[in-house]
Coordinates of C-alpha atoms and ligand atoms in Angstrom, one line a residue:
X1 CA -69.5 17.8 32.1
X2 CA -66.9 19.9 30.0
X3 CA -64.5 16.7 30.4
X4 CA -62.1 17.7 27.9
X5 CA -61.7 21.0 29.4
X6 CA -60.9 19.6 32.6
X7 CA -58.3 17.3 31.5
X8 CA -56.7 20.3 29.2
X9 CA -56.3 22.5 31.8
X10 CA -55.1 20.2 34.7
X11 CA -52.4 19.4 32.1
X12 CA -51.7 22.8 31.7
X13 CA -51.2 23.3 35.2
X14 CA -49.5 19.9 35.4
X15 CA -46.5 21.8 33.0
X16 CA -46.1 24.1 35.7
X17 CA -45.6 21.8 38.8
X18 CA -43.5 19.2 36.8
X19 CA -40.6 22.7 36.6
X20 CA -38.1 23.0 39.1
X21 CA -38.5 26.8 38.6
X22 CA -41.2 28.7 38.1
X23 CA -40.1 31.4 35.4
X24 CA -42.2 34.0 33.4
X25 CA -41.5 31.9 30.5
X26 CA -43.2 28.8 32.0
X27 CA -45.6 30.9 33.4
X28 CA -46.5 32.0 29.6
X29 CA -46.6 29.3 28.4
X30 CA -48.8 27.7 30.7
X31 CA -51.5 30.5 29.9
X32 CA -50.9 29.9 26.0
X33 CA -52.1 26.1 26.7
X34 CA -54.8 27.4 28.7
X35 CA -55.5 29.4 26.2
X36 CA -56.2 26.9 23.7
X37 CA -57.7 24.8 26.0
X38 CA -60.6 27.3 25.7
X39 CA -60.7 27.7 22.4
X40 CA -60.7 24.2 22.0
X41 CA -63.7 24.1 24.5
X42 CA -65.6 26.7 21.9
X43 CA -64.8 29.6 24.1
X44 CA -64.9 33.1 21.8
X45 CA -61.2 33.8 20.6
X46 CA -61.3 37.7 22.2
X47 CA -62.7 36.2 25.2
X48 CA -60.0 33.3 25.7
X49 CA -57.5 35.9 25.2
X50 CA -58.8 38.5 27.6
X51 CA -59.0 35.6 29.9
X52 CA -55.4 34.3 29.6
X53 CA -54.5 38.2 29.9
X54 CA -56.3 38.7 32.9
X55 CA -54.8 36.2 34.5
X56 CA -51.2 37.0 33.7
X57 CA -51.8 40.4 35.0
X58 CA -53.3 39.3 38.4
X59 CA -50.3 36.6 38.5
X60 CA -47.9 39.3 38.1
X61 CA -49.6 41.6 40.6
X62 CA -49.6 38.4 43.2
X63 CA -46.2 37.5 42.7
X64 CA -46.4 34.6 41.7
X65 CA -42.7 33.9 41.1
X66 CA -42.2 33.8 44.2
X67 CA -44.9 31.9 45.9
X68 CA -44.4 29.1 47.7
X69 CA -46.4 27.2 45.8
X70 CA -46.7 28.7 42.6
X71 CA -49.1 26.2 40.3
X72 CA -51.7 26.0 43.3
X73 CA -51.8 30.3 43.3
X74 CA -52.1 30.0 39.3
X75 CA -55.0 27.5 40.1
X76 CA -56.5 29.4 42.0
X77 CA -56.4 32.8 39.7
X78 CA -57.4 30.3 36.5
X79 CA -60.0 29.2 38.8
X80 CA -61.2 32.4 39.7
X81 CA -61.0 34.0 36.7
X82 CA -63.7 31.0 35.4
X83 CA -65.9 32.4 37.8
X84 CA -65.7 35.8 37.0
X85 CA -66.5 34.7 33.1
X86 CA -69.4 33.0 33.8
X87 CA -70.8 35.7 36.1
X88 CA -69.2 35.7 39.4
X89 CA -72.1 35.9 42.1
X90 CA -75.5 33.6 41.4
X91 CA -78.5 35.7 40.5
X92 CA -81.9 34.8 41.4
X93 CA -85.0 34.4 39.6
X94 CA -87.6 37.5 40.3
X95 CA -90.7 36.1 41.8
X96 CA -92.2 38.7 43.0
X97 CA -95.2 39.9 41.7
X98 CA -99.3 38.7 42.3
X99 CA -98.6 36.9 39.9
X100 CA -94.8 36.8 39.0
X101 CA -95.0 36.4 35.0
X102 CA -92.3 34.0 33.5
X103 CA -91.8 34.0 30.2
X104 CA -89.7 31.5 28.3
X105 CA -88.2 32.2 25.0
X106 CA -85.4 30.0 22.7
X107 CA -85.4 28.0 19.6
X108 CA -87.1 25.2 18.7
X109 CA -85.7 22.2 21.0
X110 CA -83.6 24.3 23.1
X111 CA -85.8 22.8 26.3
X112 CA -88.3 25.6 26.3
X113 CA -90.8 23.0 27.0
X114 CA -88.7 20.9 29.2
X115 CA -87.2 23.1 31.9
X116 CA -90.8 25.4 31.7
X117 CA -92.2 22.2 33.7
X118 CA -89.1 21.8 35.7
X119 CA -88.9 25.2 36.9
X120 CA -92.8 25.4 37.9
X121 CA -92.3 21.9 39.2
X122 CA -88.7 23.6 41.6
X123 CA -90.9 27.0 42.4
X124 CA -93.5 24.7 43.5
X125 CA -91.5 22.4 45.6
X126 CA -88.7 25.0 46.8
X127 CA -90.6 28.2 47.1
X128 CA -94.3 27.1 47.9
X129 CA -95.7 28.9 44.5
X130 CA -98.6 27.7 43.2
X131 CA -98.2 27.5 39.5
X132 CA -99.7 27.5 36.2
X133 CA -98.1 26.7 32.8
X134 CA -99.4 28.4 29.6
X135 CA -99.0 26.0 26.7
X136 CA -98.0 29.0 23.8
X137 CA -96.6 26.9 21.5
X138 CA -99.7 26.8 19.1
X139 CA -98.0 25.1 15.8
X140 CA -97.4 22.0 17.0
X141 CA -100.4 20.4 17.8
X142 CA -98.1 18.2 20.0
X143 CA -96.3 20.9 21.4
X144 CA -99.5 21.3 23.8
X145 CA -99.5 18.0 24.1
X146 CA -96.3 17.4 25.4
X147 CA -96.8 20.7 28.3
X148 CA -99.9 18.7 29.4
X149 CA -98.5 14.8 30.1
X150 CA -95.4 17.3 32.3
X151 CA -97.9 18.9 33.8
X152 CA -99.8 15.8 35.0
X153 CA -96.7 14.3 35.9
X154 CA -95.5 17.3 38.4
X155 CA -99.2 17.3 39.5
X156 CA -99.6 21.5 38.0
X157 CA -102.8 23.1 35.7
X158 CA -101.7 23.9 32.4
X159 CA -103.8 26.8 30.6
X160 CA -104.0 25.8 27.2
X161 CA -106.7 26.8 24.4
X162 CA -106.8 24.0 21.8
X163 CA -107.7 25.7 18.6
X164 CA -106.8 28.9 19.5
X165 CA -104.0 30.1 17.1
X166 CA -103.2 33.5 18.9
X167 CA -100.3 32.7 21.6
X168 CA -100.8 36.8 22.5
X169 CA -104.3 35.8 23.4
X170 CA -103.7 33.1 25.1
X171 CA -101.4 34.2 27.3
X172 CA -102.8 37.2 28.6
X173 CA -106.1 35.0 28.9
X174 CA -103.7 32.7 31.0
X175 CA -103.0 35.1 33.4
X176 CA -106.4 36.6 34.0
X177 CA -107.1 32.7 34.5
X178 CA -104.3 32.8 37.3
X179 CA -105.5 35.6 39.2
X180 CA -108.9 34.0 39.3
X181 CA -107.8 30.6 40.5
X182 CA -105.6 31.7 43.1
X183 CA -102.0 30.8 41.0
X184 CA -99.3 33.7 42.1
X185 CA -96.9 32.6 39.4
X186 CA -97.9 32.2 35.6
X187 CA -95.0 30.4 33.4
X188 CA -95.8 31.1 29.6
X189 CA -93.8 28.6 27.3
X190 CA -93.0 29.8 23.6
X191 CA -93.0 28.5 20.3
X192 CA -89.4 28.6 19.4
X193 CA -88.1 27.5 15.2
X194 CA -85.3 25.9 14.2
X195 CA -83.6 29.5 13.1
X196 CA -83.7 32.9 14.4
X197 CA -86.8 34.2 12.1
X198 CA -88.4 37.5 11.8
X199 CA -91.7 36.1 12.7
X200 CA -90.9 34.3 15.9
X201 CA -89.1 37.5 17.5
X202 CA -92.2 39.6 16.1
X203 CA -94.7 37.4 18.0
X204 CA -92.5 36.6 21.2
X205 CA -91.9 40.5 21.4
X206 CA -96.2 41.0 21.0
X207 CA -96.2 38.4 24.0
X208 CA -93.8 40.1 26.3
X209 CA -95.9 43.5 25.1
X210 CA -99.0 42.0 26.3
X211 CA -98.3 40.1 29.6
X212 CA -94.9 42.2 30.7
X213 CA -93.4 39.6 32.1
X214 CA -91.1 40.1 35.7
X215 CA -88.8 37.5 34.0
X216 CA -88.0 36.8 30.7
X217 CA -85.6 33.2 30.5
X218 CA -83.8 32.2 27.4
X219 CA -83.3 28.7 27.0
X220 CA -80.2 27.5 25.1
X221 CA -78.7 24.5 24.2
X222 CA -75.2 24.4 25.9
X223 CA -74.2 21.4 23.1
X224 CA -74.5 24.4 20.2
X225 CA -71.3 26.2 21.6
X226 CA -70.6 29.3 19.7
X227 CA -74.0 29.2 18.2
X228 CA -75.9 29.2 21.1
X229 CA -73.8 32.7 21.8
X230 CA -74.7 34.0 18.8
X231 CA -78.6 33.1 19.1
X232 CA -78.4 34.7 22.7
X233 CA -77.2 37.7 21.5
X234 CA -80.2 37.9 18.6
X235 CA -82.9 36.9 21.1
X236 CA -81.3 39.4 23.7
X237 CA -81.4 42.2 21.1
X238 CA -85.0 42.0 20.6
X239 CA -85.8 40.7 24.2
X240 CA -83.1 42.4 26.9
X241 CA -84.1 39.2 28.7
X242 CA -83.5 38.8 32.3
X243 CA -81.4 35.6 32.3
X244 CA -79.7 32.5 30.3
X245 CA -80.9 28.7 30.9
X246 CA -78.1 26.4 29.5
X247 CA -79.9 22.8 28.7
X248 CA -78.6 19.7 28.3
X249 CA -75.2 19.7 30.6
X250 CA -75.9 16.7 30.9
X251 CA -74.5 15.7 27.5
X252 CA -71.0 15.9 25.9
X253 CA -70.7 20.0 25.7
X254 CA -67.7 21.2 25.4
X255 CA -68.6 24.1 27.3
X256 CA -67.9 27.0 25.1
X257 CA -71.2 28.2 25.6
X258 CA -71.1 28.7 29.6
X259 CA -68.1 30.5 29.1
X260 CA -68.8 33.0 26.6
X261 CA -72.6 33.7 26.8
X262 CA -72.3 36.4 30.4
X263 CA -69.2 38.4 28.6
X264 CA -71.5 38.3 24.8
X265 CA -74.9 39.5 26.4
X266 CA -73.9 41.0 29.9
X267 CA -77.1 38.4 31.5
X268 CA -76.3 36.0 33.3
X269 CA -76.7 31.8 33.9
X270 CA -79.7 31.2 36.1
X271 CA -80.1 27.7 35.8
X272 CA -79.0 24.7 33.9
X273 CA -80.5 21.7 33.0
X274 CA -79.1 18.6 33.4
X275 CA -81.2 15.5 32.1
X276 CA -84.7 15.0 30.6
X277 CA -86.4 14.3 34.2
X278 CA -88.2 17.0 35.9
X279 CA -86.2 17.7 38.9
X280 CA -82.7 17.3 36.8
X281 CA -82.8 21.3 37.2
X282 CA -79.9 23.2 39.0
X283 CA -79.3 26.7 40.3
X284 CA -76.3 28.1 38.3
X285 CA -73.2 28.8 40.8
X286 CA -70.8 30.7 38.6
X287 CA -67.9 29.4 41.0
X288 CA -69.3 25.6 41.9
X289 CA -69.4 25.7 38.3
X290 CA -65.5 27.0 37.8
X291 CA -64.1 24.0 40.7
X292 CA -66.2 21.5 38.8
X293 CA -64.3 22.3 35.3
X294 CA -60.7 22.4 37.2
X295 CA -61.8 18.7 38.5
X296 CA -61.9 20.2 42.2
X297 CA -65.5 18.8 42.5
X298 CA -68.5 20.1 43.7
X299 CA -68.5 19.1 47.5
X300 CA -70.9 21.8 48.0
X301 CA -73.6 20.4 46.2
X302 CA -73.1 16.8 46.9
X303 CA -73.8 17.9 50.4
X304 CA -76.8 20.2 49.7
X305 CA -78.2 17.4 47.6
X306 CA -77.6 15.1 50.4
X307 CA -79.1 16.7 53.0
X308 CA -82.7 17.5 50.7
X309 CA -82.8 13.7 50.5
X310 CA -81.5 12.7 53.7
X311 CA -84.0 11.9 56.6
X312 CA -82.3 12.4 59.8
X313 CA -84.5 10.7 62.2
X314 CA -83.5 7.8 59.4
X315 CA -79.8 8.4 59.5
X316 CA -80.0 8.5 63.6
X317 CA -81.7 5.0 63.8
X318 CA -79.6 3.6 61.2
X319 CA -76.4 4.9 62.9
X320 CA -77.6 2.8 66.4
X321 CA -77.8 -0.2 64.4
X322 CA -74.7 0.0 62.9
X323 CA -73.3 0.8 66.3
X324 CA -75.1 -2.8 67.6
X325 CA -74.1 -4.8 64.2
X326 CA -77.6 -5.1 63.0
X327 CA -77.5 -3.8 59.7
X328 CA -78.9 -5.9 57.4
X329 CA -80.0 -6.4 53.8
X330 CA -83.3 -4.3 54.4
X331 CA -81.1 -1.1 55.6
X332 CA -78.9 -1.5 52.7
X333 CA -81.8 -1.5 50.1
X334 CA -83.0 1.7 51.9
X335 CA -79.7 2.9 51.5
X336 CA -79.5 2.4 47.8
X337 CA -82.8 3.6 47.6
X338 CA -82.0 6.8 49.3
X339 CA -78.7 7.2 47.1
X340 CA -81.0 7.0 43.8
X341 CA -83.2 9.1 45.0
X342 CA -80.7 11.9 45.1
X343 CA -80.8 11.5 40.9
X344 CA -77.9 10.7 38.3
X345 CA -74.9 8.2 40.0
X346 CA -72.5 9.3 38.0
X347 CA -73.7 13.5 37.8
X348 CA -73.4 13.2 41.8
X349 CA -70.0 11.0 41.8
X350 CA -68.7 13.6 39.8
X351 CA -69.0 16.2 41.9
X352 CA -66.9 14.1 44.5
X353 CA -63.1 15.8 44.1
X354 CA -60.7 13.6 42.1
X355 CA -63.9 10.9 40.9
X356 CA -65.0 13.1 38.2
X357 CA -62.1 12.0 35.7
X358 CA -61.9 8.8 37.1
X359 CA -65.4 7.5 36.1
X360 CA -65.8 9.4 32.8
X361 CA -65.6 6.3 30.7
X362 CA -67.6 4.1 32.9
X363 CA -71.0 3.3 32.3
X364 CA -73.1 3.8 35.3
X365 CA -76.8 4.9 35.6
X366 CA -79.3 4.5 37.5
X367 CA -79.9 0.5 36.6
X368 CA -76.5 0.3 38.1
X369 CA -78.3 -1.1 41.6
X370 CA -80.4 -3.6 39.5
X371 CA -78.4 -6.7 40.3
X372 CA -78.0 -6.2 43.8
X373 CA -82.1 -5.0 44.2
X374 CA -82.8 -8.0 42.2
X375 CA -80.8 -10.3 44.8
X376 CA -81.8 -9.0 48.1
X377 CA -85.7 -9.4 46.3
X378 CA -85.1 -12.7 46.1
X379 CA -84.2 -12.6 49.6
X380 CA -86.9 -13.9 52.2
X381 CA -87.7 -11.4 55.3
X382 CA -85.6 -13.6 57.5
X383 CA -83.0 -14.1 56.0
X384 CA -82.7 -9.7 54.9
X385 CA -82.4 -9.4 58.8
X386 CA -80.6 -11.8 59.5
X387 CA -77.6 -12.1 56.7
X388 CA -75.6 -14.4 59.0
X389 CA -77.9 -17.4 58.3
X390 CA -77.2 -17.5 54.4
X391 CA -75.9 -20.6 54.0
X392 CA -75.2 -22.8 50.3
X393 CA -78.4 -23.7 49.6
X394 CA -80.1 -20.6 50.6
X395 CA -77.4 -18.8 48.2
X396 CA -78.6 -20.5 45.3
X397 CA -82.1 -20.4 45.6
X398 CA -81.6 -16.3 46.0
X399 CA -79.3 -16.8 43.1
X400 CA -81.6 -18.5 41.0
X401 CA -84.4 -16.4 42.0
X402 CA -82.8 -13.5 40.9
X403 CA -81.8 -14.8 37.5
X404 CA -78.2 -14.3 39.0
X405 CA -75.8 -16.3 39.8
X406 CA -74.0 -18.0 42.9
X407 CA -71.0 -15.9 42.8
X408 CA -72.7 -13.0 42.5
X409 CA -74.7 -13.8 45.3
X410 CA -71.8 -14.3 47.2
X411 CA -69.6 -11.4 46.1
X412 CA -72.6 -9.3 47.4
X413 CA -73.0 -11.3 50.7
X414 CA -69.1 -10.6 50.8
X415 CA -69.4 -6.7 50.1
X416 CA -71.8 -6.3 52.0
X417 CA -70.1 -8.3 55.1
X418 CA -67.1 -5.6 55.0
X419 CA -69.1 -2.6 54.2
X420 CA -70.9 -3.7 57.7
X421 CA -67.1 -4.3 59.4
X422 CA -66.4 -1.0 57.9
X423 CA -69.3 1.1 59.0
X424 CA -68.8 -0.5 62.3
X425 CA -65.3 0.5 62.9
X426 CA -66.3 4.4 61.4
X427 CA -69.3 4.4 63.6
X428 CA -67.7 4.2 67.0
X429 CA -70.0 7.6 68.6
X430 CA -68.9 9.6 65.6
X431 CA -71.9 11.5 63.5
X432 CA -72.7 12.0 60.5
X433 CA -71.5 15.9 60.0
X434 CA -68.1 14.7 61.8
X435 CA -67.3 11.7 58.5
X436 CA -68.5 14.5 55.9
X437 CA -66.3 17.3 57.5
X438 CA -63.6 14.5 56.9
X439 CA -64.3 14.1 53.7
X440 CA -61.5 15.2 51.1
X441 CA -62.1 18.5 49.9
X442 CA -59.9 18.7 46.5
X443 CA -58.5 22.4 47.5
Ligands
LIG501 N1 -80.3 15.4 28.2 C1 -81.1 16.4 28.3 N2 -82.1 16.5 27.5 C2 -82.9 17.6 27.6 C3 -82.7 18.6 28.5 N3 -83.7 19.6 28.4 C4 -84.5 19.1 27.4 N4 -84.0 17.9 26.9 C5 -84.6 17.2 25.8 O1 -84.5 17.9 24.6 C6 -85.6 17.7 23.7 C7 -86.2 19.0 23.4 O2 -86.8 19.6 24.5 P1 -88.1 20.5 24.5 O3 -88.4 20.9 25.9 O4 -89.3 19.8 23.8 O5 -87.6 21.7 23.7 P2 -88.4 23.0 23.1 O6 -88.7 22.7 21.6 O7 -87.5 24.2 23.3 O8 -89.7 23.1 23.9 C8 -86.5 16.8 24.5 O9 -86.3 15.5 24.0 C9 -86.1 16.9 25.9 O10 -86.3 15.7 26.7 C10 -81.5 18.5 29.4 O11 -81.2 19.3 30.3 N5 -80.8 17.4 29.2
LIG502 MG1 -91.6 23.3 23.3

């Protein structure tokens, strides 16, 4: 995410630290490269420049010259100031309401469609909601479709009227359906084109007329940069819409979008999407956001992740075997399974300080554990709990079992030997909250 940013402005910052002296002239022309940075990141020229401005001002006022450490303070203000662009505080979703109307508006493969299943799918799960999904995108006779296999596979209704060609219709026929089933939240997905076009703001407008929603989300496409400004301020025009979703984060986006889009249309970032899955949705945190671009990680969310997927009683009885040296192969399969159930390796090593950059070119994803799965299969129940009988043969039957070969076998039987040393050693009557409060935290 934003990778090129990242590395611009750590070098930026790196221009400082490598001076003996901080001077208002290094000072400036640190700002001028992080200045570019931004506009090299698709971030709207006035509002790099304001940016860079605001900064030297707030410098100035802090002293800076005469910090003691002068790059970590202009860190800090850059880092800051990031926040304060993309909105500062988080803002929350309105929900309220018997039912709370959601409607989602954005052009045509924006992720409309997408994040309208994973947000019902995240109010459901998170909030206890019970909802249903209007399928209002009547031209595309797959376009229903499509809102029906998500809604199957996050086990919610979805109101849909095959034939009907009257999305105004349907979706105040949707909510009337909602009040009479018993769902207190109604999420009405759009038709979106491939332009801003008089027609699709006309009937999007006749929708919001007709249902008056208690949130109005427009879904962008963070890889369209300065476009996806521009389309939010047209759609905001005709909408005043409560709040920006920024798709596809996931992907190689510069960024330029979540930069500009809370200074262009004064709404801010509610959620972003990162991945085509249905619970690859996250809460926008204007400031987890800002560490994550300056490479400081995202400890926070690792954690909160973590600890949705985490079973303690689990972690408790695992943490008394490590104690006793019983680990075995069936613990660390749990393990792995636990760690891919918390969603995209290499999105969640990123948000470890420092591993971010490291692993950008490496390709992990979540077949990454295949190999290792694949051996301790091939594995019989004996020998999982009991790794200290594996001797040759038994190696190369596993091996051959698992289409792998003997040294993999062994380098796994080896890894996991001094991961179990290692877990040993850290395990001595220390918890769990203890090793992650000694984690690094990057600041
Ligand atoms: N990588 C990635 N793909 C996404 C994301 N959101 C949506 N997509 C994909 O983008 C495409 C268009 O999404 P869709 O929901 O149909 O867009 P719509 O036309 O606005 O309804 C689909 O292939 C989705 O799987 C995201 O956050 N990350
Ligand atoms: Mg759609």
């Amino acid at each position: 995410m934003f990778d090129n940013l990242s590395d611009r402005l750590e070098r930026s910052f790196k221009l400082l630290k490598g001076q003996g002296r901080i001077t208002e002239i290094n000072i400036a022309e640190t700002l001028k490269d992080v200045r570019r940075a931004l506009l090299d990141a698709d971030v709207n020229y006035k509002i790099a420049k304001t940016f860079t401005e605001n900064v030297k001002q707030k410098a100035l006022g802090q002293n800076v010259l005469n910090a003691i450490q002068p790059g970590q303070l202009m860190i800090k203000l850059v880092r800051d100031e990031l926040a304060e662009l993309m909105g500062g505080e988080k803002s929350d979703i309105n929900i309220k309401g018997s039912p709370a109307i959601i409607l989602i508006a954005g052009l045509q493969g924006s992720g409309k469609t997408t994040f309208a299943g994973k947000l019902a799918n995240f109010l459901k799960t998170k909030k206890g909601k019970k909802p249903l999904l209007v399928a209002g995108d009547i031209y595309r006779p797959a376009a229903i479709e499509q809102l029906k296999v998500i809604g199957e596979q996050i086990d919610i209704p979805v109101y849909a009227e095959d034939g009907n060609k009257n999305p105004v219709k349907i979706a105040k026929a949707a909510v009337k359906e909602a009040k009479h089933k018993g769902n207190d939240l109604v999420i009405v997905d759009t038709a979106g084109r491939l332009a801003i076009d008089e027609q699709m703001m006309t009937e999007i407008t006749e929708i919001k007329k007709a249902i008056n929603p208690h949130e109005i989300l427009f879904v962008v496409d963070s890889m369209t940069g300065q476009d996806a400004v521009n389309t939010a301020k047209e759609f905001n025009d005709r909408l005043d819409f409560n709040g920006v979703v920024l798709t596809k984060l996931d992907g190689d986006t510069r960024g330029g979008a979540a930069l500009s889009i809370k200074t262009i249309v004064n709404k801010p970032i509610k959620f972003v999407g990162t991945g085509e899955k249905m619970d690859a949705l996250d809460i926008f945190y204007p400031e987890r956001m800002a560490d994550r671009i300056l490479g400081m990680g995202d400890i926070v969310t690792l954690v909160e992740k973590a600890q949705e997927q985490f079973d303690v009683e689990e972690a408790r009885k695992l943490q008394k075997k490590i104690a006793k040296n019983l680990f075995n192969f069936n613990d660390f399969i749990s393990q792995i399974q636990q760690i891919k159930k918390m969603g995209n390796i290499k999105d969640l090593a990123g948000m470890i300080p420092g591993v971010g950059k490291a692993m950008k070119d490496i390709d992990i994803d979540d077949d990454a554990f295949k190999g290792i799965e694949a051996i301790v299969s091939s594995m019989t129940s004996v020998e999982r709990e009991n790794p200290s009988i594996m001797n040759g043969s038994r190696r190369k039957r596993i091996a051959n079992g698992s289409g792998t070969s003997i040294q993999d076998v062994n380098r796994l039987i080896k890894q996991f030997d001094e991961t179990r040393k290692m877990m040993k050693m850290v395990s001595g009557g220390k918890n769990l909250s203890r090793m992650m409060r000694n984690m690094p935290m990057g600041r």
